C-alpha cells in the first residue's frame, strides 16, 4: 500500500468510529429524554458486563457448553464476597488470584 492509501484508510476508520458515537449525541443533546428511557439506558452497562462475566465464568469449550463447576466459577463467589466486604481493588485482585490458583489446583 502506498502512503496515501494508508492515510485514506486511517481517516476512513476514524470516521467509521466517530460518526456512530457523535450522531446520537448530536441528535439527542438538545432534547429532553423521557424518564423511562434514561432509566433503561442506565441499565445497559450492567447488562453488558453481566453477559461478559457469565460467559467467561460458566461457558467453555468449542463448541461452547455450560459448565457450572469450574475453577473460575468457584473462585468468583468468594472473590465477590471479599470485594463487597473490603471494597478494595487490591485485596480483591490478590485474593481472587489466590482463590483461583487454589481452585485450579484442586480441580
PDB file of C-alpha atoms in Angstrom:
ATOM      1  CA  UNK A   1       0.000   0.000   0.000  1.00  0.00           C
ATOM      2  CA  UNK A   2       1.101   3.481  -0.696  1.00  0.00           C
ATOM      3  CA  UNK A   3       1.284   6.276   1.810  1.00  0.00           C
ATOM      4  CA  UNK A   4      -1.892   7.937   0.519  1.00  0.00           C
ATOM      5  CA  UNK A   5      -3.811   4.651   0.783  1.00  0.00           C
ATOM      6  CA  UNK A   6      -2.729   4.297   4.416  1.00  0.00           C
ATOM      7  CA  UNK A   7      -3.788   7.858   5.131  1.00  0.00           C
ATOM      8  CA  UNK A   8      -7.178   7.276   3.470  1.00  0.00           C
ATOM      9  CA  UNK A   9      -7.579   4.038   5.437  1.00  0.00           C
ATOM     10  CA  UNK A  10      -6.831   5.738   8.777  1.00  0.00           C
ATOM     11  CA  UNK A  11      -9.201   8.629   8.026  1.00  0.00           C
ATOM     12  CA  UNK A  12     -11.949   6.196   6.974  1.00  0.00           C
ATOM     13  CA  UNK A  13     -11.528   4.116  10.114  1.00  0.00           C
ATOM     14  CA  UNK A  14     -11.693   7.280  12.200  1.00  0.00           C
ATOM     15  CA  UNK A  15     -14.932   8.353  10.538  1.00  0.00           C
ATOM     16  CA  UNK A  16     -16.498   4.912  10.890  1.00  0.00           C
ATOM     17  CA  UNK A  17     -15.640   5.003  14.602  1.00  0.00           C
ATOM     18  CA  UNK A  18     -16.514   8.644  15.256  1.00  0.00           C
ATOM     19  CA  UNK A  19     -19.815   9.082  13.381  1.00  0.00           C
ATOM     20  CA  UNK A  20     -21.853   6.382  15.220  1.00  0.00           C
ATOM     21  CA  UNK A  21     -20.735   7.866  18.546  1.00  0.00           C
ATOM     22  CA  UNK A  22     -21.247  11.507  17.647  1.00  0.00           C
ATOM     23  CA  UNK A  23     -24.552  11.198  15.798  1.00  0.00           C
ATOM     24  CA  UNK A  24     -26.717  10.195  18.808  1.00  0.00           C
ATOM     25  CA  UNK A  25     -25.079  12.876  20.940  1.00  0.00           C
ATOM     26  CA  UNK A  26     -25.715  15.488  18.270  1.00  0.00           C
ATOM     27  CA  UNK A  27     -29.330  14.453  17.710  1.00  0.00           C
ATOM     28  CA  UNK A  28     -30.296  13.986  21.368  1.00  0.00           C
ATOM     29  CA  UNK A  29     -28.260  16.703  23.100  1.00  0.00           C
ATOM     30  CA  UNK A  30     -30.937  19.387  22.920  1.00  0.00           C
ATOM     31  CA  UNK A  31     -33.905  17.126  23.644  1.00  0.00           C
ATOM     32  CA  UNK A  32     -35.429  16.154  26.952  1.00  0.00           C
ATOM     33  CA  UNK A  33     -35.458  12.355  27.133  1.00  0.00           C
ATOM     34  CA  UNK A  34     -38.300  10.519  28.862  1.00  0.00           C
ATOM     35  CA  UNK A  35     -37.533   9.262  32.351  1.00  0.00           C
ATOM     36  CA  UNK A  36     -38.155   5.609  31.348  1.00  0.00           C
ATOM     37  CA  UNK A  37     -35.566   5.890  28.568  1.00  0.00           C
ATOM     38  CA  UNK A  38     -32.948   7.343  30.891  1.00  0.00           C
ATOM     39  CA  UNK A  39     -33.572   4.535  33.396  1.00  0.00           C
ATOM     40  CA  UNK A  40     -33.372   1.953  30.602  1.00  0.00           C
ATOM     41  CA  UNK A  41     -30.114   3.412  29.288  1.00  0.00           C
ATOM     42  CA  UNK A  42     -28.645   3.315  32.803  1.00  0.00           C
ATOM     43  CA  UNK A  43     -29.101  -0.477  32.855  1.00  0.00           C
ATOM     44  CA  UNK A  44     -27.146  -1.161  29.651  1.00  0.00           C
ATOM     45  CA  UNK A  45     -23.623  -1.210  31.185  1.00  0.00           C
ATOM     46  CA  UNK A  46     -24.685  -3.650  33.918  1.00  0.00           C
ATOM     47  CA  UNK A  47     -26.387  -5.909  31.358  1.00  0.00           C
ATOM     48  CA  UNK A  48     -23.333  -5.947  29.102  1.00  0.00           C
ATOM     49  CA  UNK A  49     -20.965  -6.603  31.999  1.00  0.00           C
ATOM     50  CA  UNK A  50     -23.213  -9.407  33.284  1.00  0.00           C
ATOM     51  CA  UNK A  51     -23.268 -11.075  29.872  1.00  0.00           C
ATOM     52  CA  UNK A  52     -19.477 -10.882  29.580  1.00  0.00           C
ATOM     53  CA  UNK A  53     -18.874 -12.197  33.098  1.00  0.00           C
ATOM     54  CA  UNK A  54     -21.433 -15.018  32.780  1.00  0.00           C
ATOM     55  CA  UNK A  55     -19.981 -16.272  29.526  1.00  0.00           C
ATOM     56  CA  UNK A  56     -16.455 -16.165  30.932  1.00  0.00           C
ATOM     57  CA  UNK A  57     -17.373 -17.975  34.162  1.00  0.00           C
ATOM     58  CA  UNK A  58     -19.849 -20.607  33.018  1.00  0.00           C
ATOM     59  CA  UNK A  59     -19.226 -21.342  29.325  1.00  0.00           C
ATOM     60  CA  UNK A  60     -16.253 -23.276  27.997  1.00  0.00           C
ATOM     61  CA  UNK A  61     -15.021 -25.381  25.130  1.00  0.00           C
ATOM     62  CA  UNK A  62     -15.595 -25.292  21.432  1.00  0.00           C
ATOM     63  CA  UNK A  63     -18.484 -25.525  20.704  1.00  0.00           C
ATOM     64  CA  UNK A  64     -19.432 -23.603  23.836  1.00  0.00           C
ATOM     65  CA  UNK A  65     -21.222 -25.576  26.529  1.00  0.00           C
ATOM     66  CA  UNK A  66     -22.455 -24.781  30.030  1.00  0.00           C
ATOM     67  CA  UNK A  67     -20.046 -25.767  32.786  1.00  0.00           C
ATOM     68  CA  UNK A  68     -21.316 -24.775  36.246  1.00  0.00           C
ATOM     69  CA  UNK A  69     -18.415 -26.155  38.281  1.00  0.00           C
ATOM     70  CA  UNK A  70     -15.040 -24.827  37.187  1.00  0.00           C
ATOM     71  CA  UNK A  71     -12.092 -23.105  38.834  1.00  0.00           C
ATOM     72  CA  UNK A  72     -13.320 -19.740  37.547  1.00  0.00           C
ATOM     73  CA  UNK A  73     -16.853 -20.126  38.841  1.00  0.00           C
ATOM     74  CA  UNK A  74     -15.688 -21.479  42.205  1.00  0.00           C
ATOM     75  CA  UNK A  75     -13.288 -18.567  42.658  1.00  0.00           C
ATOM     76  CA  UNK A  76     -15.840 -15.937  41.634  1.00  0.00           C
ATOM     77  CA  UNK A  77     -18.162 -16.223  44.647  1.00  0.00           C
ATOM     78  CA  UNK A  78     -15.576 -15.807  47.449  1.00  0.00           C
ATOM     79  CA  UNK A  79     -13.865 -13.076  45.440  1.00  0.00           C
ATOM     80  CA  UNK A  80     -17.159 -11.215  45.118  1.00  0.00           C
ATOM     81  CA  UNK A  81     -17.731 -11.501  48.869  1.00  0.00           C
ATOM     82  CA  UNK A  82     -14.217 -10.192  49.575  1.00  0.00           C
ATOM     83  CA  UNK A  83     -14.806  -7.292  47.176  1.00  0.00           C
ATOM     84  CA  UNK A  84     -18.063  -6.392  48.920  1.00  0.00           C
ATOM     85  CA  UNK A  85     -16.527  -6.664  52.405  1.00  0.00           C
ATOM     86  CA  UNK A  86     -13.206  -4.867  51.801  1.00  0.00           C
ATOM     87  CA  UNK A  87     -14.175  -2.502  48.971  1.00  0.00           C
ATOM     88  CA  UNK A  88     -10.504  -2.666  47.988  1.00  0.00           C
ATOM     89  CA  UNK A  89      -9.446  -3.380  44.432  1.00  0.00           C
ATOM     90  CA  UNK A  90      -6.018  -4.544  45.570  1.00  0.00           C
ATOM     91  CA  UNK A  91      -7.306  -7.085  48.090  1.00  0.00           C
ATOM     92  CA  UNK A  92      -9.947  -8.256  45.661  1.00  0.00           C
ATOM     93  CA  UNK A  93      -7.425  -8.916  42.888  1.00  0.00           C
ATOM     94  CA  UNK A  94      -4.865 -10.571  45.161  1.00  0.00           C
ATOM     95  CA  UNK A  95      -7.407 -12.765  46.934  1.00  0.00           C
ATOM     96  CA  UNK A  96      -9.167 -13.606  43.665  1.00  0.00           C
ATOM     97  CA  UNK A  97      -5.907 -14.729  42.097  1.00  0.00           C
ATOM     98  CA  UNK A  98      -5.042 -16.814  45.168  1.00  0.00           C
ATOM     99  CA  UNK A  99      -8.500 -18.396  45.333  1.00  0.00           C
ATOM    100  CA  UNK A 100      -8.402 -19.155  41.593  1.00  0.00           C
ATOM    101  CA  UNK A 101      -4.940 -20.715  41.926  1.00  0.00           C
ATOM    102  CA  UNK A 102      -6.135 -22.939  44.792  1.00  0.00           C
ATOM    103  CA  UNK A 103      -9.341 -23.898  42.940  1.00  0.00           C
ATOM    104  CA  UNK A 104      -7.325 -24.747  39.822  1.00  0.00           C
ATOM    105  CA  UNK A 105      -5.012 -26.996  41.847  1.00  0.00           C
ATOM    106  CA  UNK A 106      -7.953 -28.778  43.487  1.00  0.00           C
ATOM    107  CA  UNK A 107      -9.896 -29.338  40.263  1.00  0.00           C
TER     108      UNK A 107
END
